[in-house]
Coordinates of C-alpha atoms in Angstrom, one line a residue:
X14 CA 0.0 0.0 0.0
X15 CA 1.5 3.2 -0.7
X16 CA 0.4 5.4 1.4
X17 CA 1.8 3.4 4.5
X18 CA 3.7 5.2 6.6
X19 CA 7.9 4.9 6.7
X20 CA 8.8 7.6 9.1
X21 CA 6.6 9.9 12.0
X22 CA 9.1 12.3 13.6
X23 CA 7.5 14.6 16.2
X24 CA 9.1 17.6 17.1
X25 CA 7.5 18.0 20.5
X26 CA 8.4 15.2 22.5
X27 CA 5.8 13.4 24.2
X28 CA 2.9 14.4 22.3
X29 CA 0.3 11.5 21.5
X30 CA -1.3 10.7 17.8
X31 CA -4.4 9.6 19.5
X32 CA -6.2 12.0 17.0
X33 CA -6.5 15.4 15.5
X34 CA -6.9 16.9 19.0
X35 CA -4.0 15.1 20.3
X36 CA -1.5 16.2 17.4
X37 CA 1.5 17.2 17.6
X38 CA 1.8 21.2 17.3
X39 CA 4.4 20.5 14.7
X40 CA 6.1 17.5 13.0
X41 CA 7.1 15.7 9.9
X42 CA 5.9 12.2 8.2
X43 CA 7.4 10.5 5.4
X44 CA 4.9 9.1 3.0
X45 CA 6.0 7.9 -0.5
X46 CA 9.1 8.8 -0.1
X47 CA 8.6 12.4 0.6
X48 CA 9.4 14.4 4.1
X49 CA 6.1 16.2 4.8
X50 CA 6.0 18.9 7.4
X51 CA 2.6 20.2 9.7
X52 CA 1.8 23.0 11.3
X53 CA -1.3 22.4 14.0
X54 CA -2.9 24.9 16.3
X55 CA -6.2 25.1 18.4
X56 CA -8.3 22.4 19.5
X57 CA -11.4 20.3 18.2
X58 CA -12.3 18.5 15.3
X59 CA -9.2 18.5 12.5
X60 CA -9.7 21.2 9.9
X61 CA -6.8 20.6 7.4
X62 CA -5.9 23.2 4.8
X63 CA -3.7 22.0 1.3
X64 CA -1.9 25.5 0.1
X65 CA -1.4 26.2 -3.4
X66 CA 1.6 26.2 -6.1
X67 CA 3.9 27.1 -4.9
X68 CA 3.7 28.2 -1.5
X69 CA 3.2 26.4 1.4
X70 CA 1.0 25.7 4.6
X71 CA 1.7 29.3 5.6
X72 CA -0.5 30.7 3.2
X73 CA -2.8 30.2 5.8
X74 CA -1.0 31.8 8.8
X75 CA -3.3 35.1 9.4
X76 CA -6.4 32.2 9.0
X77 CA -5.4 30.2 11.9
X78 CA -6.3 31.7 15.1
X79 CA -9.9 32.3 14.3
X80 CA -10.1 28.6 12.7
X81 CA -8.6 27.2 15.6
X82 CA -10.7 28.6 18.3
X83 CA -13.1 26.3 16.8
X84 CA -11.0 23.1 15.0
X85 CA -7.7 21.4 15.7
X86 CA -6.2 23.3 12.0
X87 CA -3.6 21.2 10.6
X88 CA -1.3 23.3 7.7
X89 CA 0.8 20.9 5.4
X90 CA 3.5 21.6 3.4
X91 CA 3.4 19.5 -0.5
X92 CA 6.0 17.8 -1.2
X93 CA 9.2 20.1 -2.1
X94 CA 7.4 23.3 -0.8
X95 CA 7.7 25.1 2.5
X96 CA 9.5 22.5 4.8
X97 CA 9.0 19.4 3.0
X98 CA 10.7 17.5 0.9
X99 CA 10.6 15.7 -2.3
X100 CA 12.9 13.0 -3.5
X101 CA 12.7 14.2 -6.9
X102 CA 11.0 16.4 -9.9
X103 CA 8.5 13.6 -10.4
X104 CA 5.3 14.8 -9.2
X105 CA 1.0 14.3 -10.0
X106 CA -2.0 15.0 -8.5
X107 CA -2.6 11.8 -7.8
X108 CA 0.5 11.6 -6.2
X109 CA 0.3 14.5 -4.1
X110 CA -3.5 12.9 -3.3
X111 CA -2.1 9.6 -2.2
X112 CA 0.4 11.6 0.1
X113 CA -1.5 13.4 1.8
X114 CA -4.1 9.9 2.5
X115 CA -0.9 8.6 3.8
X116 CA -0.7 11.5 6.0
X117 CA -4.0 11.5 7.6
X118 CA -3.3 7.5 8.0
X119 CA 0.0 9.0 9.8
X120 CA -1.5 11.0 12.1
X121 CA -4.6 8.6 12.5
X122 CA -7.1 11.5 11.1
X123 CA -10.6 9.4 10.1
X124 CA -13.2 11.8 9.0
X125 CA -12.0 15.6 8.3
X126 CA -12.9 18.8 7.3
X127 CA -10.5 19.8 4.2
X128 CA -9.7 22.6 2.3
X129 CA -7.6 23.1 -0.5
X130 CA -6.5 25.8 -2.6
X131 CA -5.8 25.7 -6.1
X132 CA -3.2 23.1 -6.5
X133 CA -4.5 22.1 -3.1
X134 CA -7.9 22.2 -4.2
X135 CA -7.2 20.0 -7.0
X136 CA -5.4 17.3 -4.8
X137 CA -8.4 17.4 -2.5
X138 CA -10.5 16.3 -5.7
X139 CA -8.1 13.5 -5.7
X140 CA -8.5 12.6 -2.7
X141 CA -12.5 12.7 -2.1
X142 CA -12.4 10.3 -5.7
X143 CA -9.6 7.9 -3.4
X144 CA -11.4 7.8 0.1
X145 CA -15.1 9.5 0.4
X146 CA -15.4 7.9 3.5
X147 CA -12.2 10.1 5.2
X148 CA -14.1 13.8 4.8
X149 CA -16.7 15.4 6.9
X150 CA -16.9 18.1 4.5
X151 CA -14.4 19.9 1.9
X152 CA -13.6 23.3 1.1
X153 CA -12.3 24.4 -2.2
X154 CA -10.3 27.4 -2.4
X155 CA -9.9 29.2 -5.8
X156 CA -9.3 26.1 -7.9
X157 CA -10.3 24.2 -10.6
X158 CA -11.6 21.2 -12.0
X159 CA -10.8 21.6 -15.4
X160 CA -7.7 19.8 -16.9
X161 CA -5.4 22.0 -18.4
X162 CA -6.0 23.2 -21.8
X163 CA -3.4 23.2 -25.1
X164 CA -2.2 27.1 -23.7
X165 CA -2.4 26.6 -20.1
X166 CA -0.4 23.3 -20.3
X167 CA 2.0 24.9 -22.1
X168 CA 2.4 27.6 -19.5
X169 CA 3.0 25.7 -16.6
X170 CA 5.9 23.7 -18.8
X171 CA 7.3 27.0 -19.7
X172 CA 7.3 27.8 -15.6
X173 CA 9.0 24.1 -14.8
X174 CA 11.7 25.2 -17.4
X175 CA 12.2 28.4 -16.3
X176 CA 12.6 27.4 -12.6
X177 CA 15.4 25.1 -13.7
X178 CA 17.0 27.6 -16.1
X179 CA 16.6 31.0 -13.9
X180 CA 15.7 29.2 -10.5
X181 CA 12.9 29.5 -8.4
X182 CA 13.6 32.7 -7.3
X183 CA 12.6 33.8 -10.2
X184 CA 9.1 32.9 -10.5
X185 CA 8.0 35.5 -8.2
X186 CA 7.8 38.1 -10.7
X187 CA 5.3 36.3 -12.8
X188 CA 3.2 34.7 -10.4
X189 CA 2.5 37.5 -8.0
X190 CA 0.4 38.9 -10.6
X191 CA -1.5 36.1 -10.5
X192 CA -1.8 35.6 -6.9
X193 CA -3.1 39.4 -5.4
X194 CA -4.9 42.1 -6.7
X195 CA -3.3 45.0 -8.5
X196 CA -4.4 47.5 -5.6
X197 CA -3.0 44.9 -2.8
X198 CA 0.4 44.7 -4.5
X199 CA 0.3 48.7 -4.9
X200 CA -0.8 49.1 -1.6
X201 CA 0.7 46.4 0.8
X202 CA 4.1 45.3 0.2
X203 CA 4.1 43.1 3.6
X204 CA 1.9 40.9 1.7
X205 CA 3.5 40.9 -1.6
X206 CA 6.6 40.0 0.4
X207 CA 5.5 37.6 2.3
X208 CA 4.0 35.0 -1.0
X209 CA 7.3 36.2 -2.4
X210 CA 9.2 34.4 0.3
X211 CA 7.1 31.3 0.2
X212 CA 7.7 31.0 -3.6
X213 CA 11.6 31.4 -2.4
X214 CA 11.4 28.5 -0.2
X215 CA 10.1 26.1 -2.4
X216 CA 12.7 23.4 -3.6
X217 CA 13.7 23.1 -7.6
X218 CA 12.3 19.7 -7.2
X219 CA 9.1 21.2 -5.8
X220 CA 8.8 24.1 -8.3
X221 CA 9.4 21.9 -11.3
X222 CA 7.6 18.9 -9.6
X223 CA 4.5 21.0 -9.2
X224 CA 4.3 22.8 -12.7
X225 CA 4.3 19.9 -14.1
X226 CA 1.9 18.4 -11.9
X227 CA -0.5 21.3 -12.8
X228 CA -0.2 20.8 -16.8
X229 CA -0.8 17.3 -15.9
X230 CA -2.9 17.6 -14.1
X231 CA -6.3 15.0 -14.0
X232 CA -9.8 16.3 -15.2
X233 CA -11.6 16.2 -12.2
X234 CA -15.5 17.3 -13.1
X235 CA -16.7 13.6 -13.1
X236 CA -15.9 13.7 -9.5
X237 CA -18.4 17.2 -8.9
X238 CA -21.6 15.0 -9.2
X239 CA -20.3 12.2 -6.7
X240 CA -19.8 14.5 -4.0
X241 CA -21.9 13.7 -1.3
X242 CA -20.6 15.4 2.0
X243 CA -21.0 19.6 2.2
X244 CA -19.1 21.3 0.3
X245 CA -17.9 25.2 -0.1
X246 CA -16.7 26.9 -2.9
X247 CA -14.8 30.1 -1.8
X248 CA -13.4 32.2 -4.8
X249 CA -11.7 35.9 -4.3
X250 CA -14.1 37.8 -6.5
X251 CA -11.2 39.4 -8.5
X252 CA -9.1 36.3 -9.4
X253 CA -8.2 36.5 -12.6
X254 CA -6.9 32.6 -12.4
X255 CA -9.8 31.2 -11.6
X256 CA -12.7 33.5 -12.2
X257 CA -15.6 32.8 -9.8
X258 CA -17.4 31.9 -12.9
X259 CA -15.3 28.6 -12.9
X260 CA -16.2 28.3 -8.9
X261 CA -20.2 28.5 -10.2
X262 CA -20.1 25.9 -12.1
X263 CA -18.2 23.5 -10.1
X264 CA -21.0 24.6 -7.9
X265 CA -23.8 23.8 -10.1
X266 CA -22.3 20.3 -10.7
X267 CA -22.0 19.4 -6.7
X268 CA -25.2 18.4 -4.8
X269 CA -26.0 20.5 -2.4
X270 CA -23.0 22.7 -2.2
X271 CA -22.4 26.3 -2.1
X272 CA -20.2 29.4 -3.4
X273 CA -18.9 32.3 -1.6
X274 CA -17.1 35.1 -3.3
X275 CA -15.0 37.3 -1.2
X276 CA -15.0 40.9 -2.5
X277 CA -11.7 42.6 -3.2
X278 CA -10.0 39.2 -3.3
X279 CA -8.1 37.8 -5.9
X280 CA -6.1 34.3 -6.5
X281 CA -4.5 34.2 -2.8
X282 CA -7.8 34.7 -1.1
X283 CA -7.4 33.4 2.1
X284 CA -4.3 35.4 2.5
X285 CA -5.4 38.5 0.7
X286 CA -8.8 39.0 2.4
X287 CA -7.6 36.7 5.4
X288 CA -10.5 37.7 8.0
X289 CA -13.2 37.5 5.6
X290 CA -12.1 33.8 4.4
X291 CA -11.6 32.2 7.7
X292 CA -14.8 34.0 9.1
X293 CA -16.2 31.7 5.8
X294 CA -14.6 28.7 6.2
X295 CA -15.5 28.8 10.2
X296 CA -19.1 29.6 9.3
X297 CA -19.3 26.4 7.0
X298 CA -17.7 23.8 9.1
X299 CA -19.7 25.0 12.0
X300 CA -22.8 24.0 10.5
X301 CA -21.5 20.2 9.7
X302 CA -23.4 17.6 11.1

């Protein structure tokens, strides 16, 4: 099976895995062969959160003190991003899927509340079509269902190469852009500095891993309709990477789900409007039977 855990190092000695509430407040697990670091805060049900390309778990750091008055929020680092590590370049959304199963199996998680944003909301597709039974109920972060089309592919090659040619330092000019509005990145250079030194930290293999993983990437709408725990949509209003009008259709095509737009927002939502997202997210795990 590969999921099965090799390696559970905790950080804080005597901690128990007993569940989400008894969690470490930090560690790392190998699964598959890659070194996965966690971040976990608060108490209660787990409430794990699967950052985006490529960043890492603290994409989420102004989210977690409301969250975690609530949940026990769990923040993971991909493979090759943040504090993890990958053995090599080689990397899927299935992969990154079946990694972060063999996580929750690590850290003997059962039923959770996820949420994932785009990258991470992709994997989380993945991982609902793997194991339905492990989710409570799943949030989905400016992402997409979609596989990559003929142009988009193509981009996210060009971005593997140029990570290998120029280095990963030097994505942060053309995916910042992307991730925040053109008023946030006029207006508030801590946060503009801030994504930039996530993108920094993010290994070559994890750079080049992930772009390719993204043009790769598995069409995940046949999955929409077989969704049968709650599920949240929650889309920045001004991304301009995935419009909302891609987060209203995945909406149409999930029973019973719903879509939130935060106003102001663009790709990096939950970072860019931080207050208003968790204030969602809290709001819609709250109400989970």
């Amino acid at each position: 099976m590969n999921r099965t855990l090799l390696t559970l190092s905790l950080l804080l000695s005597g901690a128990a895995l007993a569940g989400g509430a008894d969690t470490a407040d930090r560690g790392t697990v190998t699964v598959n062969g890659s070194t996965v670091f966690y971040k976990a805060t608060g108490a209660g049900q787990p409430l794990i959160l699967i950052h985006g390309y490529p960043l890492s778990g603290e994409l989420f750091k102004n989210n977690r003190d409301l969250l975690a008055r609530h949940f026990r929020v769990i923040t993971v680092d991909l493979p090759g991003f943040g504090l993890s590590r990958a053995p090599s370049a080689e990397a899927s959304i299935e992969n990154y899927a079946s990694t972060m199963l063999g996580f929750m199996d690590a850290l003997k998680l059962d039923r959770v509340v996820a949420g994932g944003m785009s990258m991470g909301g992709m994997t989380l597709f993945q991982m609902y079509k793997m194991a339905p039974e492990r989710f409570r109920g799943m949030i989905f972060i400016d992402t997409t269902a979609d596989p990559s089309g003929v142009a988009e592919k193509a981009n996210w090659l060009g971005t593997a190469q140029q990570a290998q040619e120029k280095g990963v330092a030097s994505l942060v000019d053309i995916l910042m852009p992307r991730m925040l509005t053109g008023q946030s990145r006029m207006t508030m250079p801590n946060q503009v500095a801030h994504l930039g030194s996530l993108v920094r930290q993010a290994s070559l293999n994890g750079a080049v891993g992930g772009a390719t993983a993204l043009a790769n990437r598995p069409d995940a709408n046949p999955v929409l309709p077989t969704i049968r725990v709650p599920t949240l949509y929650l889309f920045g209003a001004e991304d301009n990477l995935t419009p909302p009008e891609v987060g209203m259709k995945m909406q149409m095509n999930t029973p019973g789900s719903q879509l939130v737009l935060i106003p102001g927002a663009g790709h990096a939502a939950t970072f860019e409007k931080a207050a208003a997202a968790a204030q969602a997210m809290r709001a819609f795990a709250l109400r989970l039977p």
